[in-house]
Structure formats: structure tokens, C-alpha cells
Coordinates of N, CA and C and ligand atoms in Angstrom, one line a residue:
M1 N 3.7 -8.3 14.3 CA 5.2 -8.6 14.2 C 6.0 -7.4 14.7
K2 N 7.2 -7.7 15.1 CA 8.1 -6.7 15.5 C 9.2 -6.5 14.5
I3 N 9.5 -5.3 14.1 CA 10.5 -5.2 13.0 C 11.9 -4.8 13.6
H4 N 12.8 -5.8 13.4 CA 14.1 -5.7 13.9 C 15.1 -5.0 12.9
T5 N 14.9 -5.4 11.7 CA 15.8 -4.9 10.7 C 14.9 -4.6 9.5
A6 N 15.3 -3.4 8.8 CA 14.6 -3.0 7.6 C 15.6 -2.4 6.6
T7 N 15.9 -2.9 5.5 CA 16.9 -2.4 4.7 C 16.4 -2.3 3.2
F8 N 16.9 -1.3 2.5 CA 16.6 -1.2 1.1 C 17.2 -2.4 0.3
H9 N 16.4 -3.0 -0.5 CA 17.0 -4.2 -1.2 C 17.3 -3.9 -2.6
K10 N 16.2 -3.4 -3.3 CA 16.3 -3.2 -4.8 C 15.1 -2.4 -5.4
S11 N 15.5 -1.7 -6.4 CA 14.4 -1.1 -7.2 C 14.3 -1.7 -8.5
V12 N 13.1 -1.9 -9.0 CA 12.9 -2.6 -10.2 C 12.0 -1.8 -11.2
S13 N 12.5 -1.7 -12.5 CA 11.6 -0.9 -13.4 C 10.9 -1.8 -14.4
A14 N 11.1 -3.1 -14.4 CA 10.5 -4.0 -15.3 C 10.4 -5.3 -14.7
L15 N 9.3 -6.1 -15.0 CA 9.0 -7.4 -14.4 C 10.2 -8.3 -14.4
Q16 N 10.9 -8.2 -15.5 CA 12.1 -9.2 -15.7 C 13.2 -9.0 -14.6
G17 N 13.1 -7.8 -13.9 CA 14.1 -7.5 -12.9 C 13.8 -7.9 -11.6
L18 N 12.6 -8.5 -11.3 CA 12.2 -8.8 -10.0 C 13.2 -9.9 -9.4
P19 N 13.4 -9.7 -8.0 CA 14.3 -10.7 -7.4 C 13.7 -12.1 -7.4
E20 N 14.6 -13.0 -7.2 CA 14.1 -14.4 -7.1 C 13.0 -14.5 -6.0
S21 N 12.0 -15.2 -6.3 CA 10.9 -15.2 -5.3 C 11.1 -16.2 -4.2
S22 N 12.0 -15.8 -3.2 CA 12.3 -16.8 -2.2 C 11.6 -16.5 -0.9
M23 N 11.0 -15.3 -0.8 CA 10.3 -14.9 0.5 C 9.0 -14.3 0.2
P24 N 8.0 -14.3 1.2 CA 6.8 -13.7 1.1 C 6.9 -12.2 0.9
E25 N 6.1 -11.6 0.1 CA 6.1 -10.2 -0.2 C 4.8 -9.6 0.2
I26 N 4.9 -8.6 1.1 CA 3.7 -7.8 1.4 C 3.8 -6.5 0.7
V27 N 2.8 -6.2 -0.1 CA 2.8 -5.1 -1.1 C 1.9 -4.0 -0.7
F28 N 2.4 -2.8 -0.8 CA 1.6 -1.6 -0.4 C 1.2 -0.9 -1.7
V29 N -0.2 -0.7 -1.9 CA -0.7 -0.1 -3.1 C -1.7 1.0 -2.7
G30 N -1.9 2.0 -3.6 CA -2.9 3.0 -3.4 C -2.6 4.2 -4.4
R31 N -3.6 5.1 -4.3 CA -3.4 6.3 -5.2 C -2.2 7.1 -4.9
S32 N -1.7 7.8 -5.9 CA -0.6 8.6 -5.7 C -0.9 9.6 -4.6
N33 N 0.2 9.7 -3.7 CA 0.1 10.7 -2.6 C -0.7 10.3 -1.4
V34 N -1.2 9.0 -1.4 CA -2.1 8.6 -0.4 C -1.3 8.3 1.0
G35 N 0.1 8.1 0.8 CA 0.9 7.9 1.9 C 1.6 6.6 2.1
K36 N 1.9 5.9 0.9 CA 2.4 4.6 1.0 C 3.8 4.6 1.5
S37 N 4.7 5.5 0.9 CA 6.0 5.5 1.3 C 6.2 6.0 2.8
T38 N 5.4 6.9 3.1 CA 5.4 7.5 4.5 C 5.1 6.4 5.5
L39 N 4.1 5.6 5.2 CA 3.7 4.4 6.0 C 4.8 3.4 6.1
L40 N 5.5 3.2 5.1 CA 6.6 2.2 5.2 C 7.7 2.8 6.2
N41 N 7.9 4.1 6.1 CA 8.9 4.6 7.0 C 8.4 4.6 8.5
T42 N 7.1 4.9 8.8 CA 6.7 4.9 10.2 C 6.6 3.5 10.6
L43 N 6.2 2.6 9.8 CA 6.0 1.2 10.2 C 7.3 0.6 10.6
T44 N 8.4 0.9 9.8 CA 9.7 0.3 10.1 C 10.5 1.1 11.1
G45 N 10.0 2.3 11.4 CA 10.7 3.2 12.3 C 12.0 3.7 11.7
R46 N 12.0 3.7 10.3 CA 13.2 4.2 9.6 C 12.7 5.5 8.8
K47 N 13.1 6.6 9.3 CA 12.6 7.9 8.7 C 12.7 8.1 7.2
A48 N 13.8 7.6 6.7 CA 14.1 7.9 5.2 C 14.3 6.6 4.4
L49 N 13.7 5.5 4.9 CA 13.9 4.3 4.1 C 13.2 4.5 2.7
A50 N 12.0 4.9 2.6 CA 11.3 5.0 1.3 C 11.2 6.6 1.1
R51 N 11.3 7.0 -0.2 CA 11.3 8.4 -0.5 C 9.8 8.9 -0.5
T52 N 9.6 10.0 0.2 CA 8.3 10.6 0.2 C 8.3 11.9 -0.4
S53 N 7.1 12.5 -0.7 CA 7.0 13.8 -1.3 C 5.5 14.3 -1.2
S54 N 5.4 15.6 -1.1 CA 4.0 16.2 -1.1 C 3.5 16.2 -2.6
T55 N 4.4 16.0 -3.5 CA 4.0 16.0 -4.9 C 3.7 14.6 -5.3
P56 N 2.5 14.3 -5.9 CA 2.1 13.0 -6.3 C 3.1 12.5 -7.3
G57 N 3.3 11.2 -7.4 CA 4.1 10.6 -8.4 C 5.5 10.4 -8.0
K58 N 5.8 10.4 -6.7 CA 7.2 10.3 -6.2 C 7.8 9.0 -6.5
T59 N 7.0 7.9 -6.2 CA 7.6 6.6 -6.3 C 7.3 6.1 -7.7
R60 N 8.3 5.7 -8.5 CA 8.2 5.5 -9.9 C 8.6 4.0 -10.2
L61 N 9.1 3.3 -9.2 CA 9.6 2.0 -9.5 C 9.0 1.0 -8.4
I62 N 9.3 -0.3 -8.7 CA 8.9 -1.2 -7.6 C 10.1 -1.3 -6.7
N63 N 9.9 -0.9 -5.4 CA 11.0 -0.9 -4.4 C 10.8 -1.9 -3.4
Y64 N 11.9 -2.8 -3.2 CA 11.9 -3.9 -2.3 C 12.6 -3.5 -1.1
F65 N 12.0 -3.7 0.1 CA 12.7 -3.6 1.4 C 12.7 -5.0 2.1
L66 N 13.9 -5.3 2.5 CA 14.0 -6.6 3.2 C 13.7 -6.3 4.7
I67 N 12.8 -7.1 5.3 CA 12.4 -7.0 6.6 C 12.8 -8.2 7.4
N68 N 13.5 -8.0 8.5 CA 13.9 -9.1 9.4 C 14.5 -10.3 8.7
D69 N 15.1 -10.1 7.5 CA 15.6 -11.3 6.8 C 14.6 -12.3 6.4
C70 N 13.3 -12.0 6.5 CA 12.3 -13.1 6.4 C 11.2 -12.7 5.4
C71 N 11.1 -11.5 5.0 CA 10.1 -11.1 4.0 C 10.4 -9.8 3.4
Y72 N 9.7 -9.5 2.3 CA 9.8 -8.2 1.7 C 8.6 -7.3 2.0
F73 N 8.8 -6.0 2.2 CA 7.8 -5.0 2.0 C 8.0 -4.4 0.7
V74 N 7.0 -4.2 -0.1 CA 7.2 -3.7 -1.5 C 6.4 -2.4 -1.6
D75 N 7.1 -1.3 -2.0 CA 6.5 -0.1 -2.2 C 6.3 0.2 -3.7
L76 N 5.1 0.5 -4.1 CA 4.8 0.7 -5.5 C 4.4 2.1 -5.9
P77 N 4.6 2.3 -7.3 CA 4.1 3.6 -7.7 C 2.6 3.8 -7.5
G78 N 2.1 4.9 -7.3 CA 0.6 5.2 -7.1 C -0.1 5.1 -8.4
Y79 N -1.5 4.9 -8.2 CA -2.3 5.0 -9.4 C -3.3 6.2 -9.3
G80 N -3.9 6.4 -10.4 CA -5.1 7.3 -10.4 C -4.7 8.8 -10.3
Y81 N -3.5 9.2 -10.6 CA -3.2 10.6 -10.5 C -3.2 11.3 -11.9
A82 N -4.1 12.2 -12.1 CA -4.4 12.7 -13.5 C -3.2 13.5 -14.1
K83 N -2.4 14.1 -13.1 CA -1.4 15.1 -13.7 C -0.1 14.4 -14.2
V84 N 0.0 13.1 -14.0 CA 1.1 12.4 -14.5 C 0.9 12.2 -16.0
A85 N 1.9 12.4 -16.8 CA 1.7 12.2 -18.3 C 1.1 10.8 -18.6
K86 N 0.2 10.8 -19.6 CA -0.5 9.7 -20.0 C 0.4 8.5 -20.2
G87 N 1.4 8.7 -21.1 CA 2.3 7.6 -21.4 C 2.9 6.9 -20.1
E88 N 3.4 7.7 -19.2 CA 4.0 7.3 -18.0 C 3.0 6.6 -17.2
R89 N 1.7 7.1 -17.1 CA 0.8 6.4 -16.3 C 0.5 5.0 -16.8
R90 N 0.4 4.9 -18.1 CA 0.2 3.6 -18.8 C 1.3 2.6 -18.4
E91 N 2.5 3.2 -18.4 CA 3.7 2.3 -18.1 C 3.6 1.8 -16.7
W92 N 3.3 2.7 -15.7 CA 3.2 2.3 -14.3 C 2.0 1.3 -14.2
G93 N 0.9 1.5 -14.9 CA -0.2 0.7 -14.8 C 0.1 -0.8 -15.2
H94 N 1.0 -0.9 -16.3 CA 1.4 -2.2 -16.8 C 2.3 -2.9 -15.7
L95 N 3.2 -2.1 -15.2 CA 4.2 -2.6 -14.2 C 3.4 -3.1 -13.0
L96 N 2.5 -2.3 -12.5 CA 1.7 -2.5 -11.3 C 0.8 -3.7 -11.5
G97 N 0.1 -3.7 -12.6 CA -0.9 -4.8 -12.9 C -0.3 -6.1 -13.2
G98 N 0.8 -6.0 -14.0 CA 1.6 -7.2 -14.2 C 2.2 -7.8 -13.0
Y99 N 2.7 -7.0 -12.1 CA 3.3 -7.5 -11.0 C 2.3 -8.2 -10.0
I100 N 1.2 -7.5 -9.8 CA 0.2 -8.0 -8.9 C -0.5 -9.2 -9.4
S101 N -0.7 -9.3 -10.7 CA -1.5 -10.5 -11.3 C -0.6 -11.7 -11.4
T102 N 0.7 -11.5 -11.6 CA 1.6 -12.7 -11.9 C 2.5 -13.1 -10.8
R103 N 2.8 -12.3 -9.8 CA 3.8 -12.6 -8.8 C 3.2 -13.5 -7.8
Q104 N 3.7 -14.8 -7.7 CA 3.1 -15.8 -6.9 C 3.6 -15.6 -5.4
S105 N 4.7 -14.9 -5.1 CA 5.2 -14.8 -3.8 C 4.5 -13.7 -3.0
I106 N 3.5 -13.0 -3.6 CA 2.7 -12.0 -2.8 C 1.9 -12.7 -1.8
S107 N 2.1 -12.4 -0.5 CA 1.3 -13.0 0.5 C 0.1 -12.1 0.9
L108 N 0.3 -10.8 0.7 CA -0.8 -9.9 1.1 C -0.7 -8.5 0.4
V109 N -1.7 -8.0 0.0 CA -1.7 -6.6 -0.6 C -2.3 -5.7 0.4
V110 N -1.7 -4.7 0.8 CA -2.2 -3.7 1.7 C -2.6 -2.5 0.8
V111 N -4.0 -2.3 0.8 CA -4.5 -1.2 0.0 C -4.7 0.1 0.8
L112 N -3.9 1.1 0.6 CA -4.0 2.4 1.3 C -5.1 3.2 0.6
I113 N -6.0 3.7 1.5 CA -7.1 4.5 1.0 C -7.1 5.8 1.8
D114 N -7.3 6.9 1.2 CA -7.3 8.3 1.9 C -8.6 8.3 2.7
S115 N -8.5 8.4 4.0 CA -9.7 8.3 4.9 C -10.7 9.4 4.6
R116 N -10.2 10.5 3.9 CA -11.2 11.6 3.6 C -12.0 11.3 2.3
H117 N -11.6 10.3 1.5 CA -12.3 9.9 0.3 C -12.4 8.4 0.2
P118 N -13.1 7.7 1.0 CA -13.0 6.2 1.2 C -13.6 5.4 0.0
A119 N -14.3 6.0 -0.9 CA -15.0 5.2 -1.9 C -14.7 5.7 -3.3
L120 N -13.6 6.0 -3.7 CA -13.3 6.5 -5.0 C -13.2 5.3 -6.0
D121 N -13.6 5.6 -7.3 CA -13.5 4.6 -8.3 C -12.2 3.8 -8.5
A122 N -11.1 4.6 -8.4 CA -9.8 4.1 -8.7 C -9.5 3.0 -7.6
D123 N -9.9 3.2 -6.3 CA -9.7 2.2 -5.3 C -10.6 1.0 -5.5
R124 N -11.8 1.3 -5.8 CA -12.8 0.1 -6.0 C -12.2 -0.7 -7.2
Q125 N -11.7 -0.1 -8.2 CA -11.2 -0.9 -9.3 C -10.0 -1.8 -8.9
M126 N -9.1 -1.2 -8.0 CA -8.1 -1.9 -7.6 C -8.5 -3.1 -6.7
M127 N -9.5 -3.0 -5.9 CA -10.0 -4.1 -5.1 C -10.7 -5.1 -6.0
D128 N -11.4 -4.7 -7.0 CA -12.0 -5.6 -8.0 C -10.9 -6.5 -8.7
F129 N -9.8 -5.7 -9.0 CA -8.7 -6.4 -9.6 C -8.0 -7.5 -8.7
L130 N -7.9 -7.1 -7.4 CA -7.4 -8.1 -6.4 C -8.3 -9.2 -6.3
D131 N -9.6 -9.0 -6.2 CA -10.5 -10.1 -6.1 C -10.4 -11.0 -7.3
H132 N -10.3 -10.5 -8.5 CA -10.2 -11.2 -9.7 C -9.0 -12.1 -9.7
Y133 N -7.9 -11.7 -9.2 CA -6.7 -12.6 -9.2 C -6.5 -13.2 -7.8
H134 N -7.6 -13.3 -7.0 CA -7.6 -14.0 -5.7 C -6.4 -13.5 -4.9
R135 N -6.2 -12.3 -4.8 CA -5.1 -11.8 -3.9 C -5.7 -11.4 -2.6
P136 N -5.2 -11.9 -1.4 CA -5.7 -11.5 -0.2 C -5.3 -10.0 0.0
Y137 N -6.2 -9.2 0.6 CA -5.9 -7.8 0.9 C -6.5 -7.3 2.2
G138 N -5.8 -6.3 2.7 CA -6.4 -5.6 3.9 C -6.3 -4.1 3.5
I139 N -7.1 -3.3 4.3 CA -7.1 -1.9 4.0 C -6.6 -1.1 5.1
V140 N -5.8 0.0 4.7 CA -5.4 1.0 5.7 C -6.0 2.4 5.3
L141 N -6.7 3.0 6.2 CA -7.3 4.4 5.9 C -6.2 5.3 6.4
T142 N -5.6 6.1 5.5 CA -4.4 6.9 5.8 C -4.9 8.4 6.2
K143 N -4.0 9.1 6.7 CA -4.2 10.5 7.0 C -5.4 10.7 7.9
Y144 N -5.6 9.8 8.9 CA -6.7 9.7 9.8 C -6.7 11.0 10.7
D145 N -5.6 11.6 10.9 CA -5.5 12.8 11.7 C -6.2 14.0 11.1
K146 N -6.4 13.9 9.8 CA -7.1 15.0 9.1 C -8.6 14.9 9.2
L147 N -9.1 13.9 9.7 CA -10.6 13.7 9.8 C -11.2 14.2 11.1
K148 N -12.4 14.8 10.9 CA -13.3 15.2 12.0 C -14.0 13.9 12.5
Q149 N -14.3 14.0 13.8 CA -14.9 12.8 14.5 C -16.1 12.2 13.7
K150 N -17.0 13.1 13.3 CA -18.2 12.5 12.6 C -17.8 11.8 11.3
D151 N -16.8 12.3 10.7 CA -16.3 11.8 9.4 C -15.6 10.4 9.6
K152 N -15.1 10.2 10.8 CA -14.4 9.0 11.1 C -15.4 7.8 11.1
V153 N -16.5 8.0 11.7 CA -17.5 6.9 11.8 C -18.0 6.7 10.3
R154 N -18.2 7.8 9.6 CA -18.7 7.6 8.2 C -17.8 6.8 7.3
A155 N -16.5 7.2 7.4 CA -15.5 6.6 6.5 C -15.5 5.0 6.7
R156 N -15.5 4.6 7.9 CA -15.4 3.2 8.1 C -16.8 2.5 7.6
R157 N -17.9 3.2 7.9 CA -19.1 2.5 7.5 C -19.2 2.4 6.0
E158 N -18.8 3.5 5.3 CA -18.9 3.5 3.8 C -18.0 2.3 3.3
L159 N -16.9 2.2 3.8 CA -15.9 1.2 3.4 C -16.5 -0.2 3.6
K160 N -16.9 -0.5 4.8 CA -17.3 -1.8 5.2 C -18.4 -2.3 4.2
S161 N -19.3 -1.4 3.8 CA -20.3 -1.9 2.9 C -19.9 -2.2 1.5
I162 N -18.7 -1.7 1.1 CA -18.3 -2.0 -0.3 C -17.2 -3.0 -0.3
V163 N -16.5 -3.3 0.7 CA -15.4 -4.3 0.7 C -15.6 -5.5 1.7
P164 N -16.5 -6.3 1.5 CA -16.7 -7.4 2.5 C -15.5 -8.3 2.6
K165 N -14.7 -8.4 1.5 CA -13.7 -9.4 1.5 C -12.3 -8.9 2.2
T166 N -12.3 -7.7 2.6 CA -11.0 -7.2 3.2 C -10.7 -8.0 4.5
R167 N -9.4 -8.3 4.7 CA -9.1 -9.0 5.9 C -9.0 -8.2 7.2
F168 N -8.8 -6.9 6.9 CA -8.8 -5.9 8.1 C -9.0 -4.5 7.6
I169 N -9.4 -3.6 8.5 CA -9.4 -2.2 8.1 C -8.7 -1.5 9.3
V170 N -7.6 -0.8 9.1 CA -6.9 -0.1 10.1 C -6.9 1.3 9.9
N171 N -7.2 2.1 10.9 CA -7.1 3.6 10.8 C -5.7 4.0 11.1
Y172 N -5.1 4.9 10.2 CA -3.7 5.0 10.3 C -3.4 6.6 10.3
S173 N -2.5 7.0 11.1 CA -1.9 8.3 11.0 C -0.4 8.3 11.2
A174 N 0.3 8.8 10.2 CA 1.7 8.8 10.3 C 2.1 9.8 11.2
L175 N 1.3 10.8 11.5 CA 1.6 11.9 12.3 C 1.5 11.5 13.8
S176 N 0.5 10.8 14.2 CA 0.3 10.4 15.6 C 0.8 9.1 15.9
G177 N 1.0 8.3 14.8 CA 1.4 6.9 15.0 C 0.2 6.0 15.2
E178 N -1.0 6.5 15.3 CA -2.1 5.7 15.5 C -2.2 4.6 14.4
G179 N -2.5 3.4 14.8 CA -2.7 2.2 13.8 C -1.4 1.5 13.6
T180 N -0.3 2.0 14.0 CA 1.0 1.3 13.7 C 0.9 -0.2 14.4
A181 N 0.7 -0.2 15.7 CA 0.7 -1.5 16.3 C -0.3 -2.4 15.8
E182 N -1.5 -1.9 15.5 CA -2.6 -2.7 14.9 C -2.2 -3.3 13.6
L183 N -1.6 -2.5 12.8 CA -1.3 -3.0 11.5 C -0.2 -4.0 11.6
L184 N 0.8 -3.8 12.3 CA 1.9 -4.7 12.5 C 1.4 -6.1 13.0
E185 N 0.4 -6.0 13.9 CA -0.2 -7.3 14.4 C -0.9 -8.1 13.2
N186 N -1.6 -7.3 12.4 CA -2.3 -7.9 11.2 C -1.3 -8.5 10.2
L187 N -0.2 -7.8 10.1 CA 0.8 -8.3 9.0 C 1.5 -9.6 9.5
E188 N 1.6 -9.8 10.7 CA 2.2 -11.0 11.3 C 1.9 -12.3 10.6
H189 N 0.7 -12.4 10.2 CA 0.2 -13.6 9.6 C 0.7 -13.8 8.2
Y190 N 1.3 -12.9 7.6 CA 1.6 -13.0 6.2 C 3.2 -12.9 5.9
T191 N 3.9 -13.1 7.0 CA 5.3 -12.9 6.9 C 6.0 -14.3 6.6
G192 N 5.3 -15.4 6.6 CA 5.9 -16.6 6.3 C 6.3 -17.4 7.5
Ligands
GTP1 N1 -1.3 14.5 7.8 C1 -0.8 13.4 7.3 N2 -0.1 13.5 6.2 C2 0.4 12.4 5.7 C3 0.2 11.1 6.3 N3 0.8 10.2 5.6 C4 1.4 10.8 4.5 N4 1.2 12.1 4.6 C5 1.7 13.2 3.6 O1 1.2 12.9 2.4 C6 2.2 13.2 1.3 C7 2.4 12.0 0.4 O2 3.1 11.0 1.1 P1 3.9 9.8 0.3 O3 4.2 8.8 1.4 O4 5.0 10.3 -0.5 O5 2.8 9.2 -0.6 P2 2.9 8.0 -1.7 O6 1.6 7.3 -1.6 O7 4.1 7.2 -1.5 O8 2.9 8.8 -3.0 P3 3.5 8.3 -4.5 O9 4.8 7.8 -4.3 O10 3.6 9.6 -5.2 O11 2.5 7.4 -5.1 C8 3.4 13.6 2.1 O12 3.4 15.0 2.1 C9 3.2 13.1 3.5 O13 3.8 13.8 4.4 C10 -0.6 11.0 7.5 O14 -0.9 10.0 8.1 N5 -1.1 12.3 7.9
MG2 MG1 5.6 6.7 -2.7

């Protein structure tokens, strides 16, 4: 797909506040700090569309971005970060889990995984959860620029063996732009 327009639509703190489900939603999930908000910015070519930070726990709400007036990209709070207070973590977990398990208009979940740690429990649990609710998903390996060549081969191999159901695996670097075109091509099928 080609992105012509990308605008912030709405932030939601509770499931009751979700917008009317009139368009397909492509959802971006992953551990805190994996690069979800950064990816939204590089993908849309809008530097400050989603807020990013080197400190984990930056995104705390469900953020809707309207793309080409035809679908939403949805940025979610991260999971699996120990330093966030327990109560807050539980709250995000409910919001995230409730949203993914009940929202019918989700057309695809993009799971972002840190390419340096491709097989962490938290990510496996997320993919089990997606399987359980029959949500189609694809994988983006983030921060690919930080990997040495031999680790690049290993990261993909490790992942492939544990996630046979993924629709795609894209290597991604927000620094170099690697993976942007390939990811957009894959998303095309889920925009309605
Ligand atoms: N080197 C490198 N750094 C990246 C890349 N993508 C993101 N980062 C950095 O990783 C940090 C976290 O990025 P965010 O996009 O805020 O991460 P997030 O997943 O939205 O985090 P939460 O909102 O806290 O869940 C920032 O310092 C980014 O600059 C990448 O491809 N390469
Ligand atoms: Mg974020």
C-alpha cells in the first residue's frame, strides 16, 4: 500500500471509548520499547505522529491513526516491562487483552519483536493468545540495524521454527528504512 494521509484520530483509555468499528484496524503490538511508535512514524513518513521514547512505557493508551481515510493503524501500550508498576501493568494488560480478543474490526495484528531477542516468553504468549482468538498476525523484527550478520540468520531461523502461523516476517530498521516497503506491501491485503 501507499500511504497518502495519516492523521491522529483518537486516544482511548477504556474499551467503552473505542470508535465505531467502521473500518479495518491494523494493530501494532509488542514489548515495551520494542519500537512500535517509531515504526508507525517511519511507516507513515510522519516523524512525530506517534510519541516515542527511549524509556519503556511511553504509550499508555490505545491510539488510533486514520490512514488514507480507509483504515486505522492502532498503536498500543507495550507488554512485559518489569519496571512499570504492577497495578498499571495489570490495567494495560486488561485493556490490551480485552481489545484484541473482542474487537471484530481488527484485520491484522503486527507483532513487533526485538531482533536481538527473538524468542522471549512474553512474545510467545502474545502469539498463543492471538492463535487462541484466531487473529491473523504477521511479525516485524525491529532494530535490525543493531544485529551482526551471523545473528541475522539465527534470529529468523529461531523465529520460523516457533511461529509457523505467521503471515510474514519482515526485518525492520527505523534507522536505515530497511523493511518499510516490504511491510507496506504485506499490509495492503488488510486495509479493506
Ligand atoms: N537502533 C534502532 N533504534 C530503534 C529502532 N526502532 C526504535 N528504536 C528506538 O527504541 C526506543 C523505543 O522506541 P518506541 O517506538 O518508543 O517504542 P515502543 O514500542 O512504542 O515503546 P512503548 O510505547 O514504551 O511500549 C526509542 O529510543 C527508539 O529510537 C530501530 O529500528 N533501530
Ligand atoms: Mg509506544
